[in-house]
Short mmCIF file of C-alpha atoms and ligand atoms in Angstrom, two decimals:
data_model
loop_
_atom_site.label_atom_id
_atom_site.label_comp_id
_atom_site.label_asym_id
_atom_site.label_seq_id
_atom_site.Cartn_x
_atom_site.Cartn_y
_atom_site.Cartn_z
CA MET H 1406 13.99 7.02 13.82
CA LEU H 1407 17.34 8.71 14.20
CA ALA H 1408 19.13 6.12 16.34
CA ASP H 1409 18.78 2.83 18.17
CA PRO H 1410 16.34 3.63 21.00
CA ARG H 1411 18.27 1.30 23.27
CA GLU H 1412 21.44 3.34 22.92
CA ALA H 1413 19.82 6.72 23.56
CA PRO H 1414 16.89 7.82 25.70
CA VAL H 1415 13.89 6.72 23.60
CA GLU H 1416 12.70 10.32 23.12
CA ALA H 1417 16.09 11.31 21.65
CA ALA H 1418 16.03 8.42 19.21
CA TYR H 1419 13.23 9.74 17.00
CA ALA H 1420 11.80 12.96 15.61
CA TYR H 1421 8.03 13.49 15.44
CA HIS H 1422 6.33 16.62 14.14
CA GLU H 1423 2.65 16.99 14.98
CA ASP H 1424 2.26 19.31 11.97
CA GLY H 1425 5.19 18.42 9.76
CA LEU H 1426 6.33 19.08 6.22
CA LEU H 1427 8.40 16.67 4.12
CA VAL H 1428 10.12 18.22 1.10
CA VAL H 1429 11.04 15.90 -1.75
CA GLU H 1430 13.37 16.85 -4.59
CA ASP H 1431 14.69 14.53 -7.30
CA GLY H 1432 13.48 11.48 -5.41
CA HIS H 1433 15.32 12.43 -2.23
CA VAL H 1434 14.34 14.06 1.04
CA ALA H 1435 15.32 17.73 0.76
CA ALA H 1436 13.97 18.84 4.14
CA LEU H 1437 11.81 17.63 7.02
CA GLY H 1438 10.52 19.52 10.02
CA PRO H 1439 7.69 21.54 11.52
CA TYR H 1440 5.44 23.02 8.82
CA THR H 1441 5.84 26.53 10.21
CA ASP H 1442 9.65 26.29 9.87
CA ILE H 1443 9.85 24.60 6.47
CA PHE H 1444 6.97 26.12 4.51
CA PRO H 1445 8.45 29.66 4.34
CA THR H 1446 11.62 28.24 2.77
CA LEU H 1447 9.72 26.90 -0.29
CA THR H 1448 9.34 28.83 -3.54
CA ALA H 1449 5.80 30.00 -4.32
CA ASP H 1450 5.32 27.46 -7.11
CA THR H 1451 6.21 24.40 -5.00
CA PRO H 1452 3.29 21.95 -5.13
CA VAL H 1453 2.17 20.95 -1.63
CA THR H 1454 -0.04 17.95 -0.79
CA ALA H 1455 -1.83 17.98 2.55
CA PHE H 1456 -2.59 14.81 4.53
CA PRO H 1457 -4.57 16.10 7.50
CA GLY H 1458 -4.83 13.63 10.34
CA LYS H 1459 -2.49 11.15 8.65
CA LEU H 1460 0.91 9.92 9.78
CA ILE H 1461 3.87 10.12 7.40
CA THR H 1462 6.59 7.58 8.14
CA PRO H 1463 9.57 6.03 6.37
CA GLY H 1464 8.81 2.93 4.32
CA PHE H 1465 9.29 -0.40 6.07
CA VAL H 1466 12.37 -2.55 5.50
CA ASP H 1467 11.74 -6.30 5.57
CA ALA H 1468 14.98 -7.99 6.63
CA HIS H 1469 14.01 -11.51 5.57
CA THR H 1470 11.38 -12.97 3.28
CA HIS H 1471 10.85 -15.46 0.41
CA TYR H 1472 8.93 -14.39 -2.69
CA PRO H 1473 8.54 -17.98 -4.03
CA GLN H 1474 6.65 -18.90 -0.87
CA THR H 1475 3.79 -16.49 -1.53
CA ASP H 1476 1.53 -19.49 -2.18
CA VAL H 1477 2.70 -21.35 0.93
CA VAL H 1478 1.33 -18.81 3.41
CA ALA H 1479 -1.03 -20.41 5.93
CA ALA H 1480 0.02 -24.05 5.45
CA TRP H 1481 -1.35 -26.17 8.28
CA GLY H 1482 0.28 -28.67 10.56
CA SER H 1483 4.06 -28.95 10.61
CA GLN H 1484 7.35 -27.60 11.90
CA LEU H 1485 10.36 -26.50 9.90
CA LEU H 1486 11.90 -29.64 8.36
CA ASP H 1487 8.56 -31.34 7.58
CA TRP H 1488 7.08 -28.02 6.44
CA LEU H 1489 9.94 -27.56 3.95
CA ASN H 1490 9.33 -31.00 2.47
CA ALA H 1491 5.55 -30.90 2.52
CA HIS H 1492 4.88 -27.35 1.37
CA THR H 1493 7.89 -25.27 0.46
CA PHE H 1494 9.94 -27.53 -1.79
CA PRO H 1495 6.90 -28.46 -3.94
CA ALA H 1496 5.96 -24.78 -4.31
CA GLU H 1497 9.53 -23.79 -5.21
CA GLN H 1498 9.73 -26.39 -7.98
CA ALA H 1499 7.11 -24.46 -9.93
CA PHE H 1500 9.69 -21.67 -10.38
CA ALA H 1501 11.47 -23.67 -13.04
CA GLY H 1502 8.98 -21.94 -15.34
CA ARG H 1503 9.63 -18.27 -16.00
CA ALA H 1504 5.97 -17.34 -16.55
CA HIS H 1505 5.04 -18.55 -13.06
CA ALA H 1506 8.00 -16.67 -11.57
CA ASP H 1507 6.96 -13.45 -13.34
CA GLU H 1508 3.38 -13.75 -12.12
CA VAL H 1509 4.36 -14.40 -8.49
CA ALA H 1510 7.09 -11.72 -8.54
CA ALA H 1511 4.59 -9.09 -9.68
CA PHE H 1512 2.06 -10.13 -7.03
CA PHE H 1513 4.76 -10.20 -4.35
CA CYS H 1514 6.07 -6.70 -5.16
CA GLU H 1515 2.54 -5.28 -5.20
CA GLU H 1516 1.83 -6.95 -1.88
CA LEU H 1517 4.99 -5.44 -0.36
CA LEU H 1518 3.93 -1.98 -1.50
CA ARG H 1519 0.34 -2.45 -0.31
CA ASN H 1520 1.79 -3.22 3.11
CA GLY H 1521 4.18 -0.28 3.10
CA THR H 1522 7.34 -2.31 2.62
CA THR H 1523 9.64 -0.35 0.32
CA SER H 1524 12.82 -2.40 0.79
CA ALA H 1525 13.35 -6.09 1.44
CA LEU H 1526 15.96 -8.84 1.56
CA VAL H 1527 14.45 -11.69 -0.43
CA PHE H 1528 15.12 -15.36 -1.16
CA GLY H 1529 14.54 -16.61 -4.70
CA THR H 1530 14.59 -20.31 -5.53
CA VAL H 1531 17.49 -22.38 -6.82
CA HIS H 1532 16.53 -21.27 -10.36
CA LYS H 1533 18.53 -18.33 -11.70
CA THR H 1534 15.46 -17.19 -13.62
CA SER H 1535 13.50 -16.83 -10.37
CA VAL H 1536 15.82 -13.99 -9.35
CA GLU H 1537 15.72 -12.45 -12.82
CA ALA H 1538 11.91 -12.36 -12.59
CA LEU H 1539 11.99 -10.70 -9.18
CA PHE H 1540 14.67 -8.18 -10.16
CA GLU H 1541 12.69 -7.21 -13.25
CA ALA H 1542 9.52 -6.72 -11.21
CA ALA H 1543 11.36 -4.66 -8.58
CA LEU H 1544 13.26 -2.62 -11.18
CA ALA H 1545 10.03 -1.73 -13.00
CA ARG H 1546 8.70 -0.35 -9.70
CA ASN H 1547 12.01 1.23 -8.62
CA MET H 1548 12.08 -0.67 -5.31
CA ARG H 1549 15.24 -0.90 -3.24
CA LEU H 1550 15.42 -4.67 -3.05
CA VAL H 1551 18.19 -7.17 -2.33
CA ALA H 1552 17.78 -10.78 -3.48
CA GLY H 1553 19.67 -13.90 -4.42
CA LYS H 1554 19.46 -17.31 -6.00
CA VAL H 1555 19.23 -20.13 -3.47
CA LEU H 1556 22.27 -22.40 -3.23
CA MET H 1557 21.29 -25.94 -2.32
CA ASP H 1558 23.31 -29.01 -3.36
CA ARG H 1559 22.03 -31.73 -1.00
CA ASN H 1560 19.14 -32.92 1.20
CA ALA H 1561 16.54 -31.49 -1.14
CA PRO H 1562 14.56 -32.79 -4.15
CA ALA H 1563 16.76 -33.26 -7.23
CA ALA H 1564 14.68 -30.68 -9.11
CA LEU H 1565 15.74 -28.06 -6.57
CA THR H 1566 19.45 -28.75 -6.30
CA ASP H 1567 22.37 -27.12 -8.03
CA THR H 1568 26.06 -28.02 -7.72
CA VAL H 1569 29.07 -26.16 -6.41
CA GLU H 1570 30.02 -25.10 -9.92
CA SER H 1571 26.55 -24.31 -11.31
CA GLY H 1572 25.74 -22.41 -8.12
CA ARG H 1573 28.91 -20.38 -8.54
CA ALA H 1574 28.30 -19.71 -12.24
CA ASP H 1575 24.67 -18.66 -11.75
CA THR H 1576 25.48 -16.45 -8.77
CA GLU H 1577 28.38 -14.76 -10.58
CA ALA H 1578 26.24 -14.25 -13.69
CA LEU H 1579 23.43 -12.66 -11.67
CA ILE H 1580 25.83 -10.33 -9.86
CA ARG H 1581 27.39 -9.29 -13.18
CA ALA H 1582 24.04 -8.78 -14.92
CA TRP H 1583 22.24 -6.88 -12.16
CA ARG H 1584 24.96 -4.93 -10.36
CA GLY H 1585 24.23 -1.21 -10.42
CA ARG H 1586 20.78 -1.50 -11.98
CA GLY H 1587 18.13 0.70 -10.36
CA ARG H 1588 18.09 0.22 -6.62
CA LEU H 1589 18.79 -3.51 -6.65
CA GLY H 1590 21.36 -5.44 -4.67
CA TYR H 1591 22.54 -9.04 -4.60
CA ALA H 1592 22.78 -11.46 -1.68
CA VAL H 1593 24.73 -14.73 -1.86
CA THR H 1594 22.02 -17.08 -0.57
CA PRO H 1595 22.87 -20.56 0.71
CA ARG H 1596 19.47 -21.77 2.01
CA PHE H 1597 20.98 -23.16 5.25
CA ALA H 1598 23.80 -25.50 6.12
CA VAL H 1599 21.47 -28.52 6.04
CA THR H 1600 21.13 -28.17 2.27
CA SER H 1601 24.63 -27.03 1.29
CA SER H 1602 27.77 -29.17 1.38
CA ASP H 1603 30.98 -27.85 2.88
CA ALA H 1604 32.23 -27.35 -0.66
CA GLN H 1605 29.22 -25.25 -1.60
CA LEU H 1606 29.44 -23.14 1.57
CA ALA H 1607 33.12 -22.56 0.80
CA MET H 1608 32.18 -21.47 -2.72
CA ALA H 1609 29.56 -19.07 -1.30
CA GLY H 1610 32.24 -17.55 0.94
CA GLU H 1611 34.60 -17.16 -2.01
CA VAL H 1612 31.98 -15.45 -4.17
CA ALA H 1613 31.04 -13.10 -1.33
CA ALA H 1614 34.70 -12.25 -0.76
CA ALA H 1615 35.17 -11.48 -4.45
CA HIS H 1616 32.24 -9.02 -4.44
CA PRO H 1617 32.42 -6.61 -1.51
CA ASP H 1618 29.06 -5.05 -2.44
CA VAL H 1619 26.97 -8.20 -1.97
CA LEU H 1620 25.25 -9.44 1.18
CA ILE H 1621 25.24 -12.98 2.60
CA HIS H 1622 21.76 -14.22 3.46
CA THR H 1623 20.86 -17.51 5.12
CA HIS H 1624 18.97 -19.18 7.99
CA MET H 1625 20.40 -20.23 11.34
CA SER H 1626 19.32 -21.82 14.63
CA GLU H 1627 15.61 -21.63 13.93
CA ASN H 1628 14.40 -25.03 15.11
CA LEU H 1629 15.74 -27.68 17.49
CA ALA H 1630 15.48 -30.58 15.01
CA GLU H 1631 17.34 -28.44 12.45
CA ILE H 1632 20.11 -27.78 14.97
CA ALA H 1633 20.39 -31.51 15.77
CA ARG H 1634 20.72 -32.15 12.01
CA ILE H 1635 23.53 -29.60 11.80
CA ARG H 1636 25.34 -31.39 14.64
CA ASP H 1637 25.13 -34.65 12.66
CA LEU H 1638 26.21 -33.07 9.39
CA PHE H 1639 29.08 -31.01 10.84
CA PRO H 1640 30.38 -33.00 13.83
CA ASN H 1641 33.62 -31.02 13.93
CA ALA H 1642 32.07 -27.57 14.09
CA ARG H 1643 31.94 -25.74 17.42
CA ASP H 1644 28.31 -24.77 16.74
CA TYR H 1645 25.97 -23.72 13.94
CA LEU H 1646 27.55 -20.26 13.61
CA ASP H 1647 30.96 -21.86 13.30
CA VAL H 1648 29.75 -23.86 10.26
CA TYR H 1649 29.23 -20.55 8.47
CA ALA H 1650 32.21 -18.78 10.01
CA ARG H 1651 34.74 -21.37 8.81
CA HIS H 1652 33.61 -20.65 5.25
CA GLY H 1653 33.89 -16.87 5.48
CA LEU H 1654 30.13 -16.39 5.71
CA VAL H 1655 30.04 -14.43 8.98
CA GLY H 1656 30.81 -10.73 8.69
CA PRO H 1657 29.26 -7.28 8.48
CA ARG H 1658 27.39 -8.23 5.31
CA SER H 1659 25.74 -11.34 6.80
CA VAL H 1660 22.05 -11.49 7.65
CA PHE H 1661 20.96 -14.59 9.57
CA ALA H 1662 17.24 -15.29 9.72
CA HIS H 1663 15.87 -16.47 13.09
CA CYS H 1664 18.71 -17.29 15.56
CA VAL H 1665 15.95 -18.27 18.00
CA HIS H 1666 18.19 -20.81 19.71
CA SER H 1667 21.57 -19.08 19.31
CA THR H 1668 23.63 -19.13 22.49
CA GLU H 1669 24.91 -15.94 24.09
CA ASP H 1670 28.36 -17.00 23.00
CA ALA H 1671 27.19 -17.18 19.37
CA LEU H 1672 25.37 -13.85 19.67
CA ARG H 1673 28.55 -12.21 20.97
CA ARG H 1674 30.56 -13.66 18.09
CA MET H 1675 27.93 -12.37 15.65
CA TYR H 1676 28.23 -8.92 17.19
CA ALA H 1677 32.02 -9.04 17.03
CA ALA H 1678 31.80 -9.96 13.35
CA GLY H 1679 29.26 -7.20 12.64
CA ALA H 1680 26.61 -9.70 11.46
CA SER H 1681 22.87 -9.04 11.73
CA ILE H 1682 19.79 -11.06 12.67
CA ALA H 1683 16.36 -11.00 11.06
CA PHE H 1684 13.78 -11.62 13.80
CA CYS H 1685 10.72 -13.25 12.22
CA PRO H 1686 8.09 -13.50 14.98
CA SER H 1687 5.11 -14.59 12.86
CA SER H 1688 7.14 -17.40 11.31
CA ASN H 1689 8.60 -18.48 14.65
CA LEU H 1690 5.12 -18.75 16.17
CA LEU H 1691 3.44 -20.49 13.23
CA LEU H 1692 6.21 -23.07 12.78
CA GLY H 1693 6.48 -23.48 16.55
CA SER H 1694 10.19 -22.71 16.28
CA GLY H 1695 10.52 -20.95 19.61
CA LEU H 1696 10.64 -17.54 21.25
CA PHE H 1697 13.40 -15.18 20.14
CA SER H 1698 14.71 -13.06 23.01
CA LEU H 1699 15.22 -9.65 21.47
CA LYS H 1700 16.62 -8.37 24.74
CA ARG H 1701 19.33 -11.04 24.83
CA ALA H 1702 20.37 -10.31 21.22
CA CYS H 1703 20.35 -6.55 21.85
CA ASP H 1704 22.29 -6.97 25.10
CA CYS H 1705 24.95 -8.81 23.10
CA GLY H 1706 24.98 -5.82 20.72
CA VAL H 1707 23.77 -7.57 17.57
CA THR H 1708 21.85 -5.54 14.98
CA VAL H 1709 18.34 -7.01 14.71
CA GLY H 1710 15.81 -6.26 11.97
CA LEU H 1711 12.31 -7.65 11.42
CA GLY H 1712 11.36 -10.20 8.81
CA ALA H 1713 7.91 -11.21 7.56
CA ASP H 1714 9.44 -14.51 6.37
CA ILE H 1715 6.70 -15.25 3.85
CA GLY H 1716 5.50 -18.06 3.60
CA ALA H 1717 6.30 -19.41 7.11
CA GLY H 1718 5.18 -15.99 8.32
CA ALA H 1719 1.54 -15.21 7.74
CA SER H 1720 1.54 -11.54 6.80
CA PHE H 1721 3.44 -9.13 4.58
CA SER H 1722 2.80 -6.33 7.06
CA LEU H 1723 5.70 -5.14 9.18
CA LEU H 1724 3.10 -3.43 11.39
CA ASP H 1725 1.84 -6.94 12.04
CA MET H 1726 5.41 -8.11 12.70
CA MET H 1727 5.86 -5.31 15.26
CA GLY H 1728 2.73 -6.59 17.02
CA GLU H 1729 3.89 -10.21 16.85
CA ALA H 1730 7.31 -9.17 18.18
CA TYR H 1731 5.60 -7.50 21.10
CA LYS H 1732 3.65 -10.69 21.87
CA VAL H 1733 6.81 -12.83 21.69
CA GLY H 1734 8.40 -10.31 24.06
CA GLN H 1735 5.50 -10.74 26.48
CA LEU H 1736 6.07 -14.51 26.48
CA CYS H 1737 9.79 -13.91 27.15
CA GLY H 1738 9.10 -11.54 30.02
CA GLU H 1739 10.39 -8.61 27.93
CA THR H 1740 8.33 -5.53 27.16
CA LEU H 1741 9.07 -4.22 23.69
CA ASP H 1742 8.90 -0.43 23.53
CA PRO H 1743 6.70 0.71 20.57
CA MET H 1744 9.41 2.99 19.23
CA HIS H 1745 11.95 0.19 19.44
CA ALA H 1746 9.53 -1.96 17.44
CA PHE H 1747 9.22 0.84 14.88
CA TYR H 1748 13.02 1.08 14.76
CA LEU H 1749 13.24 -2.66 14.03
CA ALA H 1750 10.83 -2.24 11.10
CA THR H 1751 12.68 0.71 9.57
CA LEU H 1752 16.22 1.89 10.38
CA ALA H 1753 17.44 -1.34 11.98
CA GLY H 1754 16.36 -3.32 8.92
CA ALA H 1755 18.16 -0.80 6.72
CA LYS H 1756 21.30 -1.23 8.85
CA ALA H 1757 21.09 -5.01 8.55
CA LEU H 1758 20.81 -4.67 4.76
CA ARG H 1759 23.59 -2.04 4.75
CA ILE H 1760 21.34 0.47 3.01
CA ASP H 1761 20.92 2.82 5.97
CA ASP H 1762 22.87 5.53 4.14
CA LYS H 1763 20.03 5.54 1.59
CA VAL H 1764 16.78 4.57 3.35
CA GLY H 1765 15.42 3.68 6.79
CA ASN H 1766 14.37 7.17 7.89
CA LEU H 1767 13.51 10.53 6.35
CA CYS H 1768 16.67 12.47 7.14
CA PRO H 1769 17.56 14.98 4.39
CA GLY H 1770 19.57 13.33 1.64
CA LYS H 1771 17.91 9.92 1.96
CA GLU H 1772 15.81 8.43 -0.80
CA ALA H 1773 12.20 9.51 -0.37
CA ASP H 1774 10.60 6.13 0.36
CA PHE H 1775 7.71 7.03 2.64
CA LEU H 1776 4.18 6.09 3.68
CA VAL H 1777 0.99 7.92 4.43
CA LEU H 1778 -0.70 5.97 7.24
CA ASP H 1779 -4.37 6.21 8.13
CA LEU H 1780 -4.79 6.02 11.89
CA ALA H 1781 -8.53 5.59 11.39
CA ALA H 1782 -8.42 2.84 8.76
CA THR H 1783 -10.93 0.70 10.69
CA PRO H 1784 -13.65 1.71 13.13
CA LEU H 1785 -11.76 0.23 16.08
CA LEU H 1786 -8.47 1.88 15.04
CA ALA H 1787 -10.28 5.21 14.72
CA ARG H 1788 -11.72 4.84 18.23
CA ARG H 1789 -8.48 3.74 19.85
CA THR H 1790 -6.12 6.21 18.13
CA ALA H 1791 -8.54 9.12 18.80
CA GLY H 1792 -8.14 8.43 22.49
CA ALA H 1793 -4.37 7.92 22.33
CA GLY H 1794 -1.89 10.44 23.59
CA ALA H 1795 1.78 10.28 22.64
CA ILE H 1796 2.99 9.09 19.25
CA ALA H 1797 4.45 5.95 20.85
CA GLU H 1798 0.96 4.94 21.99
CA LYS H 1799 -0.43 5.48 18.49
CA ILE H 1800 2.38 3.41 16.99
CA PHE H 1801 1.65 0.63 19.48
CA ILE H 1802 -2.05 0.63 18.59
CA LEU H 1803 -1.13 0.46 14.89
CA SER H 1804 1.15 -2.50 15.59
CA ILE H 1805 -1.62 -4.43 17.36
CA LEU H 1806 -4.65 -3.44 15.28
CA GLY H 1807 -3.11 -2.36 11.98
CA ASP H 1808 -2.21 -4.09 8.73
CA ASP H 1809 -2.30 -3.22 5.02
CA ARG H 1810 -5.56 -1.27 5.54
CA VAL H 1811 -3.57 1.37 7.40
CA VAL H 1812 -1.28 2.03 4.42
CA GLU H 1813 -3.09 4.72 2.46
CA ARG H 1814 -0.17 5.55 0.19
CA THR H 1815 3.30 4.20 -0.50
CA TYR H 1816 5.90 6.41 -2.19
CA LEU H 1817 9.13 5.13 -3.78
CA ALA H 1818 11.84 7.74 -4.37
CA GLY H 1819 9.18 10.44 -4.15
CA LYS H 1820 6.80 8.79 -6.63
CA LEU H 1821 3.41 7.34 -5.71
CA ALA H 1822 3.72 3.54 -5.97
CA HIS H 1823 0.55 2.40 -4.19
CA ARG H 1824 -2.69 4.10 -3.28
CA ARG H 1825 -5.41 2.38 -1.32
N1 LIG D 78 15.26 -22.80 6.79
C1 LIG D 78 15.68 -23.23 5.59
N2 LIG D 78 14.83 -22.88 4.61
C2 LIG D 78 13.84 -22.20 5.20
C3 LIG D 78 12.66 -21.57 4.71
O1 LIG D 78 12.35 -21.56 3.53
N3 LIG D 78 11.88 -20.96 5.65
C4 LIG D 78 12.19 -20.94 6.96
N4 LIG D 78 11.38 -20.33 7.82
N5 LIG D 78 13.29 -21.53 7.44
C5 LIG D 78 14.11 -22.15 6.58
ZN1 LIG D 79 13.15 -17.76 5.75
#
């Protein structure tokens, strides 16, 4: 994708080459275009790999997920606040042990790559070592990943809480230790305002202000019982967004997961601040949180990316998320254009994570994170894509019928990182 398809005519927002050639040099895209134009510009000794019948796309960017919840996926029977207590908090306590964190981090990174996700914004747990384990796993694979240690100083099991000062110290130490290493980034990560005191939210805002290169990553307005709890905890705040805004946590580096129930007024204030939303359709459906109106958020101008939100969400695949987003749209009376869905899963996510100067599409100069997709990965996919016409139709079929089986290869900075 070259631009937001809602700001341009859809056809002008992307480039598709039926017989294309992608040139990679030193881990970056050197050229991209029709084979007949690009091939003559290559020197005779340039190695060329052919993928006949396959689709080459940018890697997916997951705008919100939790690696410590890998073993929570597909937990039956509850909505957000009960689900956190019954499933998530017990699972996160196991991350006090570094060996467990290392094992899950490795599995999680491999699962991202198997699903074609080359960049992600990821929650750790409250344990500093959980983020160290994830960063080491991502660094070893050269993934462009942004993560942070959860800040949580109340309304959670004692084993999962930090304090204002330990949260500050751990966050600062992680930023210092990991800044500039590989393709990693840090996000200051208060879980949500239910589990952080005013003092801790203020600290998070101070740390973010002191480090202009870090993101701010949290949850907001996901579930009605959660919102009622926020009203009780912060009776003087204008609304949920205001709780974050008064602590300096709403700006161009903020990514808010969900915002299912955000008012138009809040969406407009998010847009004015330059903040982004991670739309997590699988999670919203499974937890019964509600239906996110993408149209309303887009009409207010807010940047929206797509999040798998493991483990409330049930799949690592952003193709799956595109399909789930379409279904949520149907229930909202909105018809999501396939290329808009593809934009959400790639360039829009990169914009939300403020890495769109580096990844998100295959424009020359960007890092060569790309996928080779098999349009015939299953018998039904083969049948349906064979009969499809325009690329948008093929993308739509992939979003409804596709998953990790479609991802034949994943490349990170020009190097093969996963092969099916
Ligand atoms: N709100 C606060 N914590 C969480 C979490 O772990 N998952 C989801 N989906 N929502 C949250
Ligand atoms: Zn989440």
